[in-house]
Coordinates of C-alpha atoms in Angstrom, one line a residue:
M1 CA 78.8 111.8 94.5
N2 CA 77.5 115.0 96.2
S3 CA 77.1 113.2 99.8
R4 CA 80.5 111.4 99.4
R5 CA 82.3 114.3 98.9
S6 CA 80.8 116.1 101.5
F7 CA 81.8 113.6 104.0
I8 CA 85.2 113.6 102.8
Q9 CA 85.2 117.4 102.9
K10 CA 83.5 117.3 106.5
A11 CA 86.5 115.1 107.8
G12 CA 89.1 117.7 106.2
A13 CA 87.4 120.2 107.8
T14 CA 87.7 118.7 111.1
A15 CA 91.3 117.9 110.8
I16 CA 91.8 121.7 109.9
A17 CA 89.4 122.8 112.6
L18 CA 91.5 120.8 115.3
S19 CA 94.9 122.0 113.9
T20 CA 96.3 125.1 115.7
P21 CA 99.9 126.5 114.7
A22 CA 103.0 125.4 116.3
I23 CA 104.9 128.3 118.5
S24 CA 108.4 127.7 118.8
V25 CA 109.4 131.4 119.2
F26 CA 110.4 131.7 123.2
S27 CA 110.0 134.9 125.2
S28 CA 112.7 133.9 127.7
P29 CA 116.1 132.5 127.5
I30 CA 116.2 128.6 126.3
S31 CA 117.9 127.9 129.5
E32 CA 115.3 129.4 131.9
I33 CA 112.5 127.1 129.7
F34 CA 114.1 123.9 129.4
D35 CA 114.3 121.2 132.1
Q36 CA 117.2 119.1 130.0
D37 CA 117.4 116.9 133.1
K38 CA 113.7 116.1 133.5
I39 CA 113.1 112.3 132.3
L40 CA 110.3 111.3 130.6
R41 CA 109.1 108.1 132.7
V42 CA 107.0 105.8 129.9
A43 CA 104.7 102.8 130.6
I44 CA 104.6 100.5 127.2
M45 CA 101.0 99.1 126.4
G46 CA 101.3 96.4 124.2
L47 CA 104.2 93.9 124.7
G48 CA 104.5 92.8 121.6
S49 CA 107.5 92.8 118.8
Y50 CA 107.0 96.4 118.2
G51 CA 107.0 97.3 121.8
T52 CA 110.0 95.1 122.5
R53 CA 111.8 97.4 119.9
V54 CA 110.8 100.3 121.7
A55 CA 111.9 98.8 124.8
E56 CA 115.2 98.0 123.6
A57 CA 115.6 101.4 122.1
M58 CA 114.7 103.3 125.2
Q59 CA 117.9 102.0 127.0
D60 CA 120.2 104.3 125.2
C61 CA 117.6 107.1 125.9
K62 CA 118.8 110.3 127.6
R63 CA 115.4 111.7 128.4
A64 CA 113.1 109.0 128.3
K65 CA 113.0 106.0 130.7
L66 CA 110.9 102.7 130.7
V67 CA 109.3 102.4 134.0
G68 CA 106.1 100.4 133.5
V69 CA 104.0 98.3 131.6
I70 CA 100.5 97.3 130.6
S71 CA 99.5 93.8 129.2
G72 CA 97.1 91.4 128.9
T73 CA 99.6 88.5 129.5
P74 CA 101.1 88.2 132.7
S75 CA 104.1 85.8 131.7
K76 CA 105.3 88.8 129.3
I77 CA 104.8 91.2 132.7
A78 CA 107.0 89.2 134.6
M79 CA 109.5 89.0 131.9
W80 CA 109.5 92.4 131.3
Q81 CA 109.8 93.3 135.2
S82 CA 113.1 90.8 135.2
K83 CA 114.8 92.4 132.2
Y84 CA 114.0 95.8 132.4
G85 CA 113.7 96.1 136.4
I86 CA 110.1 97.3 136.4
P87 CA 108.6 97.4 140.2
A88 CA 105.3 95.6 140.0
K89 CA 103.2 99.0 141.3
N90 CA 103.7 100.1 137.9
C91 CA 102.4 96.9 136.2
Y92 CA 98.8 96.8 134.9
N93 CA 96.6 94.8 132.5
Y94 CA 94.0 96.1 130.3
E95 CA 91.2 96.1 132.6
N96 CA 93.1 98.0 135.7
F97 CA 95.1 100.5 133.6
D98 CA 93.1 103.3 134.6
A99 CA 94.7 103.4 138.0
I100 CA 97.9 105.1 136.5
K101 CA 96.0 108.4 137.2
D102 CA 96.9 107.7 140.9
N103 CA 100.4 106.8 140.1
P104 CA 102.9 109.7 140.1
D105 CA 105.6 107.8 139.0
I106 CA 104.1 107.1 135.3
D107 CA 104.3 110.5 132.6
A108 CA 103.3 108.9 129.6
V109 CA 101.7 105.7 128.0
Y110 CA 103.0 104.4 124.7
V111 CA 99.9 102.5 123.2
I112 CA 101.5 100.0 120.8
T113 CA 98.2 97.4 120.5
P114 CA 96.3 96.4 117.3
N115 CA 95.0 99.7 115.6
A116 CA 91.1 99.2 116.5
L117 CA 92.3 99.3 120.5
H118 CA 94.0 102.9 120.1
K119 CA 90.7 105.2 120.3
G120 CA 89.7 103.5 123.7
Q121 CA 92.7 103.1 124.9
T122 CA 94.0 106.3 124.1
I123 CA 91.0 107.9 125.6
R124 CA 91.3 105.9 129.0
V125 CA 95.1 107.0 129.5
A126 CA 94.0 111.0 128.8
K127 CA 91.5 110.7 131.4
A128 CA 93.8 109.2 134.1
G129 CA 95.9 112.5 133.1
K130 CA 99.0 110.6 131.1
H131 CA 100.0 112.1 128.2
V132 CA 99.5 109.5 125.1
I133 CA 102.1 108.4 122.7
C134 CA 100.0 106.2 119.9
E135 CA 101.6 104.0 117.6
K136 CA 100.2 104.9 114.1
P137 CA 97.8 104.6 112.6
M138 CA 96.6 106.4 115.2
A139 CA 93.1 104.8 114.7
V140 CA 91.2 103.1 112.0
N141 CA 89.3 106.2 110.6
A142 CA 89.0 110.1 111.0
S143 CA 86.4 110.3 112.9
D144 CA 87.8 108.1 116.0
A145 CA 91.3 109.9 115.4
A146 CA 89.2 113.1 116.1
E147 CA 87.4 112.0 119.0
M148 CA 91.2 110.9 120.6
V149 CA 92.5 114.6 119.8
S150 CA 89.6 116.2 121.4
A151 CA 89.8 113.5 124.5
C152 CA 93.3 114.7 125.0
D153 CA 92.5 118.1 124.6
Q154 CA 90.1 118.1 127.1
A155 CA 92.2 116.1 129.7
G156 CA 95.1 118.8 129.0
V157 CA 97.6 116.3 127.8
K158 CA 99.8 115.9 125.1
L159 CA 98.6 113.4 122.2
L160 CA 102.0 112.4 120.0
I161 CA 101.8 109.6 117.3
G162 CA 104.5 107.5 116.9
Y163 CA 106.3 108.8 113.5
R164 CA 109.8 107.9 114.0
M165 CA 110.8 109.1 110.6
H166 CA 110.1 112.4 111.4
F167 CA 113.2 112.4 113.6
E168 CA 115.5 110.2 111.3
A169 CA 118.3 112.4 110.0
N170 CA 118.6 111.5 106.4
T171 CA 115.0 112.4 106.3
L172 CA 115.3 115.7 107.9
K173 CA 118.4 116.5 105.7
A174 CA 116.3 115.7 102.6
V175 CA 113.3 118.0 103.9
E176 CA 115.8 120.7 104.5
M177 CA 117.0 121.0 100.9
R178 CA 113.5 120.9 99.7
E179 CA 112.9 123.6 101.8
K180 CA 116.0 125.8 100.7
G181 CA 114.9 125.6 97.0
E182 CA 117.5 123.1 96.3
F183 CA 115.5 120.8 94.5
G184 CA 113.7 123.8 92.5
D185 CA 109.9 123.6 92.1
I186 CA 108.9 120.2 93.2
K187 CA 107.0 118.1 90.1
F188 CA 106.5 114.6 91.3
F189 CA 106.6 112.1 94.4
Q190 CA 106.8 108.5 94.3
G191 CA 106.3 106.5 97.4
L192 CA 106.4 102.6 97.2
S193 CA 105.6 100.8 100.2
G194 CA 104.9 97.2 101.0
F195 CA 106.5 93.7 101.8
K196 CA 105.0 90.0 101.5
I197 CA 103.3 89.4 104.8
G198 CA 103.6 86.2 106.5
D199 CA 101.4 84.7 109.2
P200 CA 97.7 84.8 108.0
T201 CA 96.3 84.2 111.5
Q202 CA 98.0 87.6 112.6
W203 CA 95.9 90.4 113.8
R204 CA 97.2 92.5 110.9
L205 CA 94.9 90.5 108.5
N206 CA 92.0 90.7 111.1
P207 CA 89.8 93.3 109.8
E208 CA 88.2 93.9 113.4
L209 CA 91.4 94.6 115.3
S210 CA 93.7 96.3 112.2
G211 CA 91.0 98.3 110.3
G212 CA 92.4 97.7 107.1
G213 CA 95.0 95.8 105.5
A214 CA 98.4 96.9 103.9
M215 CA 97.1 100.5 103.6
M216 CA 97.0 101.3 107.4
D217 CA 100.1 99.0 108.3
I218 CA 102.6 100.3 105.4
G219 CA 100.6 102.6 103.0
I220 CA 100.8 105.0 105.7
Y221 CA 104.3 105.8 105.4
S222 CA 103.9 107.0 101.4
I223 CA 101.1 109.0 102.4
N224 CA 103.0 110.8 105.3
G225 CA 106.2 110.9 103.3
A226 CA 104.5 112.7 100.5
R227 CA 103.3 115.0 102.9
Y228 CA 106.6 116.0 104.4
M229 CA 108.5 115.7 101.3
V230 CA 106.2 117.5 99.1
G231 CA 105.7 120.0 102.1
E232 CA 101.9 120.6 101.4
E233 CA 98.7 119.0 101.9
P234 CA 97.0 116.8 99.0
I235 CA 93.7 118.3 97.8
W236 CA 92.4 114.9 96.0
V237 CA 92.9 111.4 95.6
T238 CA 92.6 108.8 93.5
A239 CA 93.0 105.0 93.7
Q240 CA 92.6 101.7 92.5
E241 CA 92.7 98.1 94.3
V242 CA 94.1 94.9 93.2
K243 CA 93.2 91.4 95.2
T244 CA 95.1 88.1 93.9
D245 CA 94.7 86.2 97.5
P246 CA 90.8 86.9 98.2
V247 CA 91.3 84.1 101.1
K248 CA 94.2 85.3 102.7
F249 CA 93.2 89.0 102.2
K250 CA 89.6 88.8 103.2
D251 CA 86.9 91.5 102.7
G252 CA 88.4 94.7 105.1
I253 CA 91.7 93.9 104.1
D254 CA 93.5 95.2 101.2
E255 CA 96.1 93.4 99.6
T256 CA 97.4 96.1 97.2
I257 CA 96.3 99.5 96.3
T258 CA 98.1 102.1 93.8
F259 CA 97.0 105.6 94.8
Q260 CA 97.8 108.9 93.5
M261 CA 97.2 112.6 95.7
G262 CA 97.0 116.1 94.1
F263 CA 98.6 119.1 95.8
P264 CA 97.8 123.0 95.5
S265 CA 100.7 123.6 93.8
G266 CA 100.2 121.1 90.9
V267 CA 102.7 118.4 92.3
V268 CA 101.2 114.9 91.6
A269 CA 102.1 111.8 94.1
S270 CA 101.8 108.3 92.5
C271 CA 102.4 105.7 95.6
L272 CA 101.8 101.8 96.0
S273 CA 100.8 100.2 99.3
T274 CA 101.3 96.2 99.5
Y275 CA 101.0 93.0 101.4
S276 CA 102.7 91.0 98.3
M277 CA 105.9 92.4 97.3
N278 CA 109.4 92.9 98.6
N279 CA 111.9 94.9 97.6
L280 CA 110.0 98.5 97.6
D281 CA 110.5 101.0 100.8
K282 CA 111.3 104.0 98.2
F283 CA 110.8 107.5 98.1
F284 CA 111.4 109.7 95.1
L285 CA 111.0 113.5 94.9
N286 CA 111.7 115.3 91.9
G287 CA 112.1 119.0 91.3
T288 CA 112.9 121.3 88.3
Q289 CA 116.4 121.5 89.6
G290 CA 117.2 118.2 91.6
F291 CA 115.9 115.0 93.2
A292 CA 116.3 113.0 96.4
E293 CA 115.6 109.4 96.2
M294 CA 115.8 107.2 99.1
Q295 CA 115.6 103.3 99.5
P296 CA 115.2 101.9 102.1
S297 CA 113.1 105.2 103.0
T298 CA 111.2 104.1 106.1
G299 CA 112.8 100.8 107.6
Y300 CA 114.5 100.6 110.6
G301 CA 117.6 101.8 109.4
P302 CA 119.9 102.9 108.2
I303 CA 118.3 105.0 105.9
Q304 CA 119.9 105.2 102.5
G305 CA 119.5 108.0 99.9
K306 CA 121.0 110.2 97.8
T307 CA 120.0 113.8 95.9
H308 CA 121.5 115.6 92.7
K309 CA 124.4 116.9 95.1
G310 CA 125.1 113.4 96.4
P311 CA 124.7 110.7 99.0
L312 CA 122.6 111.4 101.8
N313 CA 124.8 110.3 104.6
E314 CA 123.9 112.0 108.2
P315 CA 125.1 109.4 110.6
H316 CA 122.2 106.6 112.0
V317 CA 120.9 106.3 115.1
T318 CA 118.1 103.8 116.4
H319 CA 114.9 105.4 115.4
Q320 CA 112.8 104.8 118.3
T321 CA 115.6 105.9 121.0
T322 CA 116.1 109.6 118.9
Q323 CA 111.8 109.8 118.7
M324 CA 111.7 109.0 122.6
D325 CA 114.4 111.5 123.5
Q326 CA 112.4 114.1 121.3
M327 CA 109.0 113.4 122.4
A328 CA 110.3 114.3 125.8
A329 CA 111.7 117.5 124.5
I330 CA 108.2 118.0 123.2
I331 CA 106.5 117.2 126.4
F332 CA 108.6 118.8 128.8
D333 CA 110.8 121.8 126.7
G334 CA 107.8 122.9 124.3
V335 CA 110.0 121.9 121.6
T336 CA 108.6 122.2 118.2
P337 CA 109.7 119.4 115.8
K338 CA 110.3 120.1 112.3
I339 CA 108.0 117.4 111.0
P340 CA 104.7 117.6 113.4
V341 CA 104.1 114.3 115.1
D342 CA 100.8 115.2 117.4
G343 CA 97.6 113.9 117.0
R344 CA 96.4 116.5 114.4
E345 CA 99.1 115.2 112.3
G346 CA 98.0 112.0 112.6
L347 CA 94.5 112.9 112.1
K348 CA 95.4 114.3 108.6
D349 CA 96.8 110.9 107.5
M350 CA 93.7 108.8 108.9
V351 CA 91.1 111.5 106.5
I352 CA 93.5 110.7 103.7
I353 CA 93.0 106.9 104.2
D354 CA 89.4 107.3 103.8
A355 CA 89.6 109.2 101.1
I356 CA 91.8 106.4 99.4
F357 CA 89.1 103.6 100.6
E358 CA 86.1 105.6 99.2
A359 CA 88.1 106.2 95.7
V360 CA 88.8 102.2 95.9
K361 CA 85.0 101.4 96.3
T362 CA 83.7 104.3 93.7
G363 CA 86.7 104.4 91.3
E364 CA 86.6 108.4 91.4
K365 CA 88.3 111.2 92.5
V366 CA 87.8 112.2 95.9
L367 CA 88.2 115.5 97.0
L368 CA 89.9 116.7 100.3
G369 CA 89.0 119.9 102.4

């Protein structure tokens, strides 16, 4: 037990050591620092369903533009070239994309490939001198995530994680209310994340590509949501796994995990991650003076919710459009988002996921930090 706790504590210490305080106070007038006309020129790596969603959303961006692609499928590259007007010189495959170091027309690469590929691809992009936007989960474990953060630091490039909810208007409204004390002392958080997964041959159900099952894919929303809704970092986890279909959900692929997180103030989060149930996607935050409830809480939108003061009814904008415009502001303007989206934020989630898997394996409470 001591060695297990030591491992988790070392992982947590790595996350803390790699964390640096964000600075949002500027010594010069905003107009002198921000280049509002500078466009983030992005190449998307991985032209699957989510890559397509991001590409479509980027057509409405004001600060970000799709200018390149990286794919192992020539037919997809040709289709995207035609649809989005991408020049041949900005098209790469997985073997030759290191050559982007010599392409001044690409500022950043958005890595949207299976989880297990993120580490190697992120490091290669960083070595090529380009900023990295990496889809979540950023890696398959905390150790790999820490290597990604270090590689980007050493290369002097930004590493941002695709936490689209960190820019979503109703989510930010709920966080603002909590920060203002409108819910009183926070006591409890519930996060329900899951859906019935289909095609059993997809990469998400291949442990060598996904690094896990529902927890990696959808449970991470409840982990991350608990942290920004409560406004604290957890100090312990417990977890229990249920598997009803060991054929579809083979070794290394979790089907359903219920897990709990404890926070320094005494807040407890009770969460569910599953590939076997629909009608979930719910966050509930309860305090001594009020509450916030969101369902759907992390879907592509619109997000729906209410508090003890009434509905959450901020205008809906396509999440990925807002995300990419805001990431341009982070990279070019030094903007600090209300909820972090950098690699260190992603690393914190990976430390927690490692601890949850350890708690499932041992049946014991695992300490963080």
